[in-house]
Coordinates of C-alpha atoms in Angstrom, one line a residue:
M24 CA 8.2 22.4 34.9
Q25 CA 11.6 21.5 33.4
L26 CA 11.6 19.2 30.4
A27 CA 15.3 18.7 30.3
A28 CA 18.2 20.9 31.3
N29 CA 19.0 22.1 27.8
V30 CA 15.5 23.2 27.2
T31 CA 15.2 25.5 29.9
S32 CA 18.7 26.8 29.5
G33 CA 18.0 28.0 25.9
D34 CA 20.8 25.9 24.6
P35 CA 20.0 23.7 21.5
V36 CA 17.9 20.8 21.9
D37 CA 19.5 17.6 22.7
W38 CA 17.0 14.8 21.4
H39 CA 18.3 12.2 23.7
A40 CA 18.3 14.3 26.7
T41 CA 14.5 15.0 26.6
N42 CA 12.4 13.4 29.5
W43 CA 9.7 12.0 27.4
K44 CA 7.7 11.1 30.3
Q45 CA 7.5 14.7 31.3
V46 CA 7.0 15.9 27.6
Y47 CA 3.8 13.7 27.3
A48 CA 2.4 14.5 30.6
T49 CA 2.7 18.2 29.8
V50 CA 1.0 17.9 26.7
K51 CA -1.7 15.7 28.0
N52 CA -2.5 18.2 30.9
L53 CA -2.8 21.1 28.7
R54 CA -5.1 19.3 26.3
Q55 CA -7.2 18.4 29.4
R56 CA -7.3 21.8 30.7
I57 CA -8.4 23.1 27.0
F58 CA -11.1 20.4 26.9
R59 CA -12.5 21.3 30.5
A60 CA -12.6 25.2 29.7
S61 CA -14.2 24.5 26.5
R62 CA -17.0 22.1 28.2
E63 CA -17.4 24.9 30.9
G64 CA -17.8 27.6 28.0
D65 CA -15.2 29.5 29.3
L66 CA -13.9 31.0 26.0
K67 CA -11.4 33.2 27.2
R68 CA -9.6 30.7 29.2
V69 CA -9.6 28.5 26.3
R70 CA -7.9 30.9 24.1
S71 CA -5.3 31.5 26.8
L72 CA -4.5 27.9 27.2
Q73 CA -4.4 27.4 23.4
R74 CA -1.7 30.3 23.1
L75 CA 0.2 28.4 26.1
M76 CA 0.0 25.2 24.1
L77 CA 1.3 26.8 20.8
R78 CA 4.3 28.2 22.8
C79 CA 5.0 25.2 24.9
Q80 CA 8.3 23.3 24.3
A81 CA 6.8 20.1 25.1
N82 CA 4.3 20.6 22.3
V83 CA 7.1 21.2 19.9
L84 CA 9.0 18.1 21.1
E85 CA 6.0 15.7 21.1
S86 CA 5.0 17.1 17.5
V87 CA 8.5 16.5 16.0
R88 CA 8.6 12.9 17.5
R89 CA 5.2 12.1 16.1
V90 CA 5.8 13.4 12.6
T91 CA 9.4 12.2 12.1
Q92 CA 9.3 9.0 13.9
M93 CA 5.8 7.7 14.4
N94 CA 3.7 8.6 11.3
Q95 CA 3.5 6.4 8.5
G96 CA 4.6 9.3 6.0
K97 CA 7.9 10.0 8.1
D98 CA 9.8 8.8 4.9
T99 CA 7.9 10.9 2.4
P100 CA 9.3 14.4 1.7
G101 CA 7.3 17.7 0.6
V102 CA 8.0 20.0 -2.2
D103 CA 11.5 20.8 -0.5
Q104 CA 12.4 17.0 -0.8
K105 CA 13.8 17.3 2.8
L106 CA 13.4 14.5 5.5
I107 CA 14.4 14.5 9.2
L108 CA 16.3 11.3 9.9
T109 CA 18.8 11.8 12.8
P110 CA 18.5 13.0 16.4
E111 CA 20.7 16.1 15.6
E112 CA 18.1 17.2 12.7
R113 CA 15.3 16.8 15.0
G114 CA 16.9 18.8 17.6
R115 CA 17.6 21.6 15.1
L116 CA 13.8 21.4 14.0
C117 CA 12.7 21.9 17.5
D118 CA 14.8 25.2 17.9
Q119 CA 13.3 26.2 14.5
L120 CA 9.7 25.5 15.5
S121 CA 10.2 27.5 18.8
Q122 CA 9.9 30.5 16.7
L123 CA 6.4 29.8 15.4
D124 CA 5.6 33.4 14.4
L125 CA 8.3 33.3 11.9
H126 CA 7.1 30.0 10.3
H127 CA 6.4 30.3 6.2
V128 CA 3.9 27.8 4.9
H129 CA 4.9 26.0 1.9
P130 CA 2.6 24.7 -0.9
V131 CA 1.9 20.8 -0.8
R132 CA 3.3 18.2 -3.0
R133 CA 0.5 16.6 -5.3
V134 CA 0.6 12.7 -5.4
Y135 CA -1.9 10.1 -6.4
I136 CA -2.7 6.9 -4.8
P137 CA -4.7 4.2 -6.5
K138 CA -8.3 3.5 -5.4
R139 CA -10.9 1.0 -6.6
K140 CA -12.1 3.4 -9.3
G141 CA -9.4 5.8 -10.6
K142 CA -6.9 7.6 -8.5
R143 CA -7.2 9.8 -5.2
P144 CA -5.1 13.0 -5.1
L145 CA -3.0 13.5 -1.9
G146 CA -1.4 16.7 -0.8
I147 CA 1.9 16.1 1.0
P148 CA 3.2 19.0 3.1
T149 CA 6.7 19.5 3.9
I150 CA 7.9 17.8 7.1
V151 CA 8.3 21.3 8.9
D152 CA 4.8 22.3 8.1
R153 CA 3.6 18.7 9.2
C154 CA 5.2 19.5 12.6
V155 CA 3.5 22.8 12.7
Q156 CA 0.2 21.3 12.0
A157 CA 0.7 18.7 14.7
M158 CA 1.4 21.7 17.1
V159 CA -1.7 23.6 16.0
K160 CA -3.6 20.3 16.2
N161 CA -3.0 19.7 20.0
A162 CA -4.1 23.2 20.6
L163 CA -7.4 23.1 18.5
E164 CA -8.6 19.5 18.8
P165 CA -9.5 19.5 22.6
F166 CA -11.6 22.5 22.1
W167 CA -13.8 20.7 19.4
E168 CA -13.6 17.3 21.2
A169 CA -15.8 18.9 23.9
R170 CA -18.4 19.9 21.1
F171 CA -18.3 17.1 18.5
E172 CA -21.3 15.1 18.2
G173 CA -21.4 11.6 19.5
I174 CA -22.3 10.1 16.2
S175 CA -19.1 11.3 14.6
Y176 CA -16.5 8.4 14.6
G177 CA -14.0 9.3 12.0
F178 CA -10.4 10.8 12.5
R179 CA -10.9 11.2 16.3
P180 CA -9.0 10.2 19.3
G181 CA -10.3 6.9 20.9
R182 CA -12.9 6.3 18.0
G183 CA -12.8 4.3 14.8
C184 CA -14.7 2.1 12.1
H185 CA -15.5 -0.4 14.6
D186 CA -17.5 2.2 16.8
A187 CA -19.4 3.3 13.8
I188 CA -20.4 -0.3 12.9
E189 CA -21.4 -1.1 16.4
K190 CA -23.6 1.9 16.6
L191 CA -25.2 0.8 13.4
F192 CA -25.8 -2.6 14.9
R193 CA -27.8 -1.0 17.8
L194 CA -29.7 1.2 15.5
A195 CA -30.6 -1.2 12.8
R196 CA -31.9 -4.2 15.1
P197 CA -35.0 -6.1 13.7
N198 CA -37.5 -4.2 15.7
T199 CA -36.2 -0.8 14.5
T200 CA -38.7 1.9 13.7
R201 CA -36.4 3.3 11.0
P202 CA -35.9 0.4 8.6
W203 CA -35.0 2.6 5.6
V204 CA -31.4 3.8 5.1
L205 CA -29.8 6.7 3.3
D206 CA -26.4 5.4 2.6
A207 CA -24.5 8.4 1.5
D208 CA -20.9 9.7 0.5
I209 CA -19.8 13.4 0.3
E210 CA -18.2 14.0 -3.1
G211 CA -14.5 15.0 -2.9
A212 CA -15.1 16.1 0.6
F213 CA -11.4 17.3 1.2
N214 CA -11.0 18.9 -2.0
N215 CA -14.2 20.9 -2.1
I216 CA -14.7 22.4 1.5
G217 CA -15.5 25.9 1.4
H218 CA -12.8 28.2 3.2
S219 CA -15.2 31.1 4.4
N220 CA -17.5 28.7 6.4
L221 CA -14.5 26.9 7.8
V222 CA -12.7 29.9 8.8
Q223 CA -15.7 31.3 10.4
A224 CA -16.2 28.0 12.4
I225 CA -12.7 28.2 13.7
G226 CA -13.4 31.7 15.0
N227 CA -10.6 33.8 16.8
F228 CA -8.4 30.6 17.3
P229 CA -4.6 31.9 18.1
A230 CA -3.4 30.4 15.0
R231 CA -6.0 31.0 12.7
E232 CA -3.6 32.8 10.3
L233 CA -1.5 29.7 9.9
I234 CA -4.6 27.7 9.0
K235 CA -5.7 30.3 6.5
Q236 CA -2.3 30.1 4.9
W237 CA -2.6 26.3 4.8
L238 CA -5.9 26.6 3.0
K239 CA -4.5 28.9 0.5
A240 CA -1.0 27.4 0.0
G241 CA -1.6 25.7 -3.2
Y242 CA 0.0 22.6 -4.6
V243 CA 2.7 21.7 -6.9
E244 CA 2.3 19.0 -9.6
D245 CA 4.7 18.4 -12.3
Q246 CA 6.9 21.4 -11.1
M247 CA 3.9 23.7 -11.7
F248 CA 2.2 25.5 -8.9
H249 CA -1.6 25.5 -8.7
P250 CA -3.7 27.7 -6.2
T251 CA -6.3 26.5 -4.0
D252 CA -9.5 28.4 -3.6
A253 CA -11.4 25.4 -1.9
G254 CA -10.6 22.3 0.3
V255 CA -8.0 21.2 2.5
P256 CA -4.8 19.1 1.4
Q257 CA -5.8 15.3 2.0
G258 CA -2.4 14.3 3.5
G259 CA -2.0 17.0 6.1
V260 CA -1.9 16.4 9.6
V261 CA -4.6 18.8 10.6
S262 CA -6.8 18.3 7.5
P263 CA -9.0 15.6 9.1
L264 CA -9.7 17.7 12.2
L265 CA -10.7 20.6 9.8
L266 CA -13.2 18.2 7.9
N267 CA -14.8 17.2 11.1
V268 CA -15.0 20.9 12.0
A269 CA -16.7 21.7 8.7
L270 CA -19.3 18.8 9.1
H271 CA -20.1 19.7 12.6
G272 CA -23.7 20.2 13.2
M273 CA -25.0 17.6 10.7
E274 CA -27.1 15.6 13.3
Q275 CA -28.6 18.8 14.5
S276 CA -29.4 19.9 11.1
L277 CA -31.7 16.7 10.6
G278 CA -33.6 17.6 14.0
T279 CA -32.1 15.0 16.1
Y280 CA -31.7 15.5 19.7
Y281 CA -31.2 13.6 23.0
T282 CA -33.0 13.6 26.4
P283 CA -31.1 14.4 29.6
K284 CA -30.7 10.5 30.0
G285 CA -29.2 10.3 26.5
I286 CA -32.2 8.6 24.6
L287 CA -32.4 9.5 21.0
R288 CA -35.3 11.4 19.8
G289 CA -36.3 12.6 16.4
T290 CA -37.2 11.3 13.0
Y291 CA -33.9 10.3 11.9
A292 CA -30.6 8.4 13.3
L293 CA -27.3 9.4 11.9
V294 CA -24.1 7.7 12.1
R295 CA -21.1 9.5 10.4
Y296 CA -17.5 8.5 9.6
A297 CA -15.8 11.3 8.1
D298 CA -17.3 11.9 4.7
D299 CA -19.2 8.4 4.7
L300 CA -22.6 8.6 6.5
A301 CA -25.8 6.5 7.0
V302 CA -29.1 8.0 8.1
L303 CA -31.8 5.7 9.3
C304 CA -35.4 6.7 8.4
P305 CA -38.8 5.5 9.3
T306 CA -40.1 5.6 5.7
Q307 CA -38.8 5.8 2.0
E308 CA -40.3 9.2 1.8
K309 CA -38.4 10.5 4.8
A310 CA -35.2 9.2 3.6
I311 CA -35.6 11.2 0.4
E312 CA -36.5 14.2 2.6
A313 CA -33.2 13.6 4.5
R314 CA -31.3 13.4 1.2
E315 CA -32.8 17.1 0.4
I316 CA -32.1 18.4 3.9
L317 CA -28.5 17.2 3.8
S318 CA -28.0 18.5 0.3
Q319 CA -29.0 22.0 1.3
W320 CA -26.9 21.9 4.6
L321 CA -23.9 20.7 2.8
G322 CA -24.1 23.3 0.0
T323 CA -23.6 26.1 2.2
R324 CA -20.1 24.5 2.9
G325 CA -19.3 23.9 -0.6
L326 CA -20.0 20.3 -0.5
K327 CA -22.5 17.9 -2.1
L328 CA -23.6 14.2 -1.9
S329 CA -22.2 12.0 -4.5
D330 CA -24.9 10.7 -6.8
E331 CA -23.0 7.6 -7.6
K332 CA -22.4 6.6 -4.0
T333 CA -25.6 7.8 -2.5
H334 CA -28.5 5.2 -2.2
I335 CA -31.6 4.7 -0.4
R336 CA -32.3 1.2 0.6
H337 CA -34.5 -1.0 2.9
L338 CA -32.5 -2.8 5.6
R339 CA -34.0 -6.2 4.2
E340 CA -32.0 -5.3 0.8
G341 CA -29.0 -4.3 3.0
F342 CA -26.3 -1.6 2.3
N343 CA -22.6 -1.5 2.6
F344 CA -20.7 0.8 5.1
L345 CA -17.1 1.0 5.8
A346 CA -16.8 -2.3 3.9
F347 CA -19.2 -4.2 6.2
N348 CA -22.6 -5.4 4.9
I349 CA -25.4 -4.6 7.0
R350 CA -28.7 -6.3 6.4
H351 CA -31.9 -8.0 7.8
Y352 CA -32.0 -11.7 6.9
P353 CA -35.3 -13.9 7.3
A354 CA -35.4 -15.8 10.5
P355 CA -39.1 -16.8 10.9
N356 CA -38.4 -19.6 13.3
S357 CA -35.7 -17.9 15.6
S358 CA -36.7 -14.2 15.7
R359 CA -40.0 -12.5 17.0
S360 CA -39.8 -10.0 14.2
G361 CA -39.1 -12.7 11.6
Y362 CA -35.8 -11.3 10.6
K363 CA -32.2 -11.1 12.1
L364 CA -29.6 -8.5 11.7
L365 CA -26.3 -9.6 10.4
I366 CA -23.1 -7.5 9.8
K367 CA -20.8 -9.3 7.5
P368 CA -17.8 -8.4 5.4
S369 CA -19.0 -6.9 2.0
P370 CA -18.7 -9.0 -1.1
E371 CA -16.7 -6.2 -2.6
A372 CA -14.2 -6.4 0.4
V373 CA -14.0 -10.3 0.0
K374 CA -13.2 -9.9 -3.7
E375 CA -10.7 -7.2 -3.1
V376 CA -8.6 -9.4 -0.5
K377 CA -8.7 -12.4 -2.7
R378 CA -7.4 -10.4 -5.7
K379 CA -4.7 -9.0 -3.4
L380 CA -3.8 -12.3 -2.0
K381 CA -3.5 -13.8 -5.6
G382 CA -1.2 -11.3 -6.7
I383 CA 1.3 -11.9 -3.8
W384 CA 0.8 -15.7 -4.6
R385 CA 2.0 -15.0 -8.3
K386 CA 4.6 -12.4 -7.3
H387 CA 6.6 -15.1 -5.1
V388 CA 6.4 -18.0 -7.4
G389 CA 10.3 -17.9 -7.8
S390 CA 11.2 -16.4 -4.3
P391 CA 12.0 -18.4 -1.2
T392 CA 8.8 -19.6 0.5
V393 CA 9.6 -17.7 3.6
A394 CA 9.3 -14.4 1.7
L395 CA 5.9 -15.1 0.4
I396 CA 4.6 -16.1 4.2
N397 CA 6.2 -12.9 5.5
E398 CA 4.5 -10.7 3.1
M399 CA 1.1 -12.6 3.2
N400 CA 0.8 -12.8 7.0
P401 CA 0.3 -8.9 7.7
V402 CA -2.4 -8.8 4.9
I403 CA -4.3 -11.7 6.6
R404 CA -3.7 -10.6 10.2
G405 CA -4.9 -7.0 9.3
W406 CA -8.0 -8.1 7.3
S407 CA -9.3 -10.6 9.8
N408 CA -8.5 -8.2 12.8
Y409 CA -10.7 -5.6 11.0
F410 CA -13.7 -7.9 10.1
H411 CA -13.5 -10.0 13.4
I412 CA -16.3 -7.8 15.1
G413 CA -18.8 -9.0 12.5
V414 CA -20.5 -12.2 11.3
A415 CA -17.3 -13.3 9.6
K416 CA -16.6 -17.0 10.5
E417 CA -18.0 -18.3 7.3
V418 CA -16.1 -15.7 5.3
F419 CA -12.9 -16.5 7.1
T420 CA -13.4 -20.4 6.3
D421 CA -14.1 -19.5 2.6
L422 CA -10.9 -17.5 2.4
D423 CA -8.8 -20.3 4.0
N424 CA -10.1 -22.8 1.4
F425 CA -9.2 -20.0 -1.3
M426 CA -5.7 -19.9 0.2
Y427 CA -5.4 -23.8 0.4
R428 CA -6.3 -24.0 -3.4
R429 CA -3.7 -21.1 -4.1
A430 CA -1.1 -23.1 -2.1
Q431 CA -1.9 -26.3 -4.2
R432 CA -1.3 -24.3 -7.2
Y433 CA 1.9 -22.9 -5.9
M434 CA 3.2 -26.2 -4.9
K435 CA 2.5 -27.7 -8.3
R436 CA 4.3 -24.9 -10.2
R437 CA 7.4 -25.0 -8.1
H438 CA 7.5 -28.9 -8.2
P439 CA 6.0 -30.2 -11.3
M440 CA 7.6 -33.6 -11.3
K441 CA 7.1 -34.4 -7.7
S442 CA 4.0 -36.3 -6.4
G443 CA 1.3 -34.9 -4.3
W444 CA 2.5 -36.8 -1.2
W445 CA 6.0 -35.3 -1.6
R446 CA 4.7 -31.8 -1.9
T447 CA 2.3 -32.2 1.0
E448 CA 5.2 -33.7 3.3
K449 CA 7.4 -30.6 2.2
Y450 CA 5.0 -27.7 2.7
M451 CA 2.0 -28.7 5.1
G452 CA 2.2 -29.7 8.8
R453 CA 1.2 -28.9 12.2
T454 CA 1.9 -25.6 14.2
L455 CA 2.4 -25.2 17.9
G456 CA -0.9 -25.0 19.7
R457 CA -3.3 -26.0 17.0
Q458 CA -4.5 -29.5 15.8
D459 CA -4.8 -28.5 12.2
R460 CA -2.3 -30.5 10.1
W461 CA -2.9 -28.4 6.7
V462 CA -0.9 -25.5 7.6
F463 CA 1.3 -24.1 4.9
Q464 CA 4.9 -23.6 6.1
D465 CA 8.6 -23.1 5.1
K466 CA 9.9 -25.9 7.3
T467 CA 13.7 -25.0 6.7
R468 CA 13.2 -21.3 7.7
N469 CA 10.5 -21.8 10.3
G470 CA 7.8 -19.7 8.5
T471 CA 4.1 -20.5 9.1
L472 CA 1.3 -19.1 6.8
R473 CA -1.3 -17.6 9.2
K474 CA -5.1 -18.8 8.7
F475 CA -8.1 -16.3 8.7
A476 CA -10.0 -18.5 11.1
W477 CA -7.4 -18.3 13.5
T478 CA -8.7 -14.9 14.5
K479 CA -11.6 -15.0 17.0
I480 CA -14.9 -13.2 16.4
V481 CA -15.3 -10.6 19.3
R482 CA -18.1 -8.1 19.5
H483 CA -16.8 -4.5 19.9
R484 CA -17.6 -2.2 22.9
L485 CA -19.0 1.0 21.7
V486 CA -17.4 4.1 22.9
R487 CA -20.0 5.9 25.1
K488 CA -21.9 9.0 23.9
T489 CA -19.5 11.9 23.5
H490 CA -16.8 10.4 25.6
S491 CA -13.3 11.8 24.7
P492 CA -9.6 11.0 25.9
D493 CA -9.1 14.5 26.7
D494 CA -11.7 14.5 29.4
P495 CA -9.9 14.3 32.7
T496 CA -12.8 12.7 34.7
L497 CA -12.5 9.6 32.2
Q498 CA -9.1 8.5 32.5
D499 CA -10.0 5.0 34.2
Y500 CA -12.6 4.4 31.4
W501 CA -9.9 5.0 28.6
K502 CA -7.4 2.9 30.4
Q503 CA -9.9 0.0 30.4
R504 CA -10.5 0.5 26.7
R505 CA -6.9 0.6 25.6
A506 CA -6.2 -2.0 23.0
K507 CA -3.6 -4.7 23.5
P508 CA -0.6 -4.3 21.2
Q509 CA -0.6 -6.9 18.4
V510 CA 2.5 -8.7 19.1
T511 CA 3.1 -12.1 17.4
V512 CA 6.4 -13.2 19.1
F513 CA 5.9 -15.1 22.1
R514 CA 8.6 -13.6 24.1
R515 CA 7.4 -10.0 23.2
R516 CA 3.9 -11.1 24.4
Q517 CA 5.1 -11.8 27.9
L518 CA 7.0 -8.6 28.0
V519 CA 3.8 -6.6 26.9
Q520 CA 1.8 -8.4 29.4
R521 CA 4.3 -7.6 32.2
Q522 CA 4.5 -4.0 31.1
Q523 CA 0.7 -3.7 30.7
G524 CA 1.3 -2.5 27.2
I525 CA 3.3 0.5 28.4
C526 CA 6.8 1.7 27.3
P527 CA 8.9 2.2 30.7
V528 CA 10.8 5.1 29.2
C529 CA 8.3 7.3 27.8
H530 CA 5.2 5.9 29.6
Q531 CA 3.2 5.8 26.4
H532 CA 1.4 3.0 24.8
L533 CA 3.7 0.6 23.0
E534 CA 1.5 0.4 19.9
N535 CA 1.9 4.1 18.8
G536 CA 3.4 3.7 15.3
E537 CA 7.1 3.3 16.3
G538 CA 9.0 0.2 15.9
L539 CA 9.5 -2.0 19.2
H540 CA 13.0 -3.0 20.3
I541 CA 14.2 -5.5 23.3
H542 CA 16.4 -3.7 25.8
H543 CA 18.8 -5.7 27.8
V544 CA 19.1 -3.9 31.2
V545 CA 22.6 -5.8 31.7
P546 CA 24.0 -5.9 28.1
K547 CA 25.0 -9.4 26.9
K548 CA 28.5 -8.3 26.4
S549 CA 28.6 -7.9 30.4
G550 CA 27.2 -11.1 30.8
G551 CA 23.5 -10.4 30.8
K552 CA 20.9 -13.1 30.0
D553 CA 17.8 -13.3 27.9
D554 CA 15.6 -13.9 30.9
L555 CA 12.4 -11.8 31.3
S556 CA 13.7 -10.2 34.3
N557 CA 16.7 -8.7 32.2
L558 CA 14.4 -7.4 29.4
W559 CA 12.3 -4.5 28.6
L560 CA 10.1 -3.9 25.4
V561 CA 10.6 -0.3 24.4
H562 CA 10.1 2.0 21.5
H563 CA 12.8 2.5 18.8
N564 CA 13.5 6.0 19.8
C565 CA 13.4 5.2 23.7
H566 CA 16.0 2.4 23.0
R567 CA 18.3 4.7 21.4
Q568 CA 18.0 7.2 24.2
L569 CA 18.8 4.5 26.8
H570 CA 22.2 3.8 25.1
S571 CA 22.8 7.6 24.8
S572 CA 25.4 9.2 27.1
S573 CA 22.9 12.2 27.4
A574 CA 20.0 10.3 28.7
P575 CA 18.4 11.9 31.5
L576 CA 19.5 10.3 34.9
G577 CA 16.1 9.4 35.9
V578 CA 15.7 7.2 32.6
R579 CA 18.8 5.4 33.4
R580 CA 17.8 4.7 36.9
L581 CA 14.4 3.5 35.9
L582 CA 15.9 0.5 34.1
E583 CA 18.5 -0.6 36.5
P584 CA 18.7 -4.4 37.0
R585 CA 15.7 -5.4 39.1
T586 CA 16.1 -8.0 42.0
R587 CA 13.6 -10.8 42.7

């Protein structure tokens, strides 16, 4: 299978001449073959396919694009202070990574990010190391996806926080036989993983020597090198996968099992998101016993439960998990059991978002109002989209009232000599499609402040059992689960709907981390119009490829003017 003419000929990689549709199809096909061989228990075939993946040019190209154009840390350098910013640099990097056996691992750069209490250390690998880690991850992840437990939801393809919360919703219903909860957190999980146990779990993976080098690479802080005898760098591409590998088997350690029909059996029910976990138990004594079992099991891996963040609570008292509060509330008149389960945003999460929003209001007192709105809207949209799967309507209304009070203070501070009626006319009004006339706006620059209550409450559909996107028999299932891109501009929403959320150049989901551009099939300078029939919504990299003279002929033909 040819990826591009320059790849098979041995010439330097021309980034814009790459057939991305074929690249992604090749990587996807190899991942599915590794997954299928792992499910069948054919370890010899798994290792052969993993070696093929590590040598595959498509894997190199996909990894370089992911690290240098899609990941959020693409503009963050490692210890070498190098970034890959141009197509020419990406092409040279692909040529370099084709010689994987010659790769030398660098230490990571230690940085700190603020957290609620203190700071969290991150290890930032070099761009080259991140690309190699992405290549290794494509070879290692499908093998483990075929083996991971269904109750693991963190840092896995096709799974997320909402699946973990929905799983807890099903386990913690008012008629549950497991009303006691061990709410636990693994202390410094990334920094304390034991290397020997992790290397043993990886086995004879073809790139195990590279993984050993990453584990022992050390870190640089204040220009001083520090060796590492335990842990994985939190910030590496492959680190979350290694954490899941180290924690695999936790459910089995608690004695939990499933019938052939998938029915849960055993004393305990576990839900895990990376290093956060909740164990539902029948009694308080069993919850204490579960804590002891997990402490011993984690001890063999160099880990332990955090004393500060590990609690045993009854569901009537409630507990926090992934910023949600899960609790049984009295309902003697509406529930057979006398209680109902409500999952709401936790009080700490509400307090934190109010603090953040208050800081933005204060920051923009002297700025144009549209700058305030542009910084505030992503925060509101992101927070409400995260919590919209729970019982959040009342919280959303409370936050909108908070924002209204802050808006009043903002208007008085900017115009202290004007009347309330004047300020209301200047900043408040209606917006298209809504009856609310108390919407904060910058009317001169067409800026509208979003409200939390505009986000609809929608229940999340739980991912089934151990389903994985790498399973070739479940492609229709994952196509139906694919989330719609969060596009706010009406014209772009029309294009997303027409394209069914797919980029026509690379045939990948539009929401993959890259910026989105509108491409005119007939350029405006040649008389092209802004009609939908003349527009495509494409990724930033795909748009640059379309305007490159070296773009593959098939790509250029794909986007020729369409007739109606």
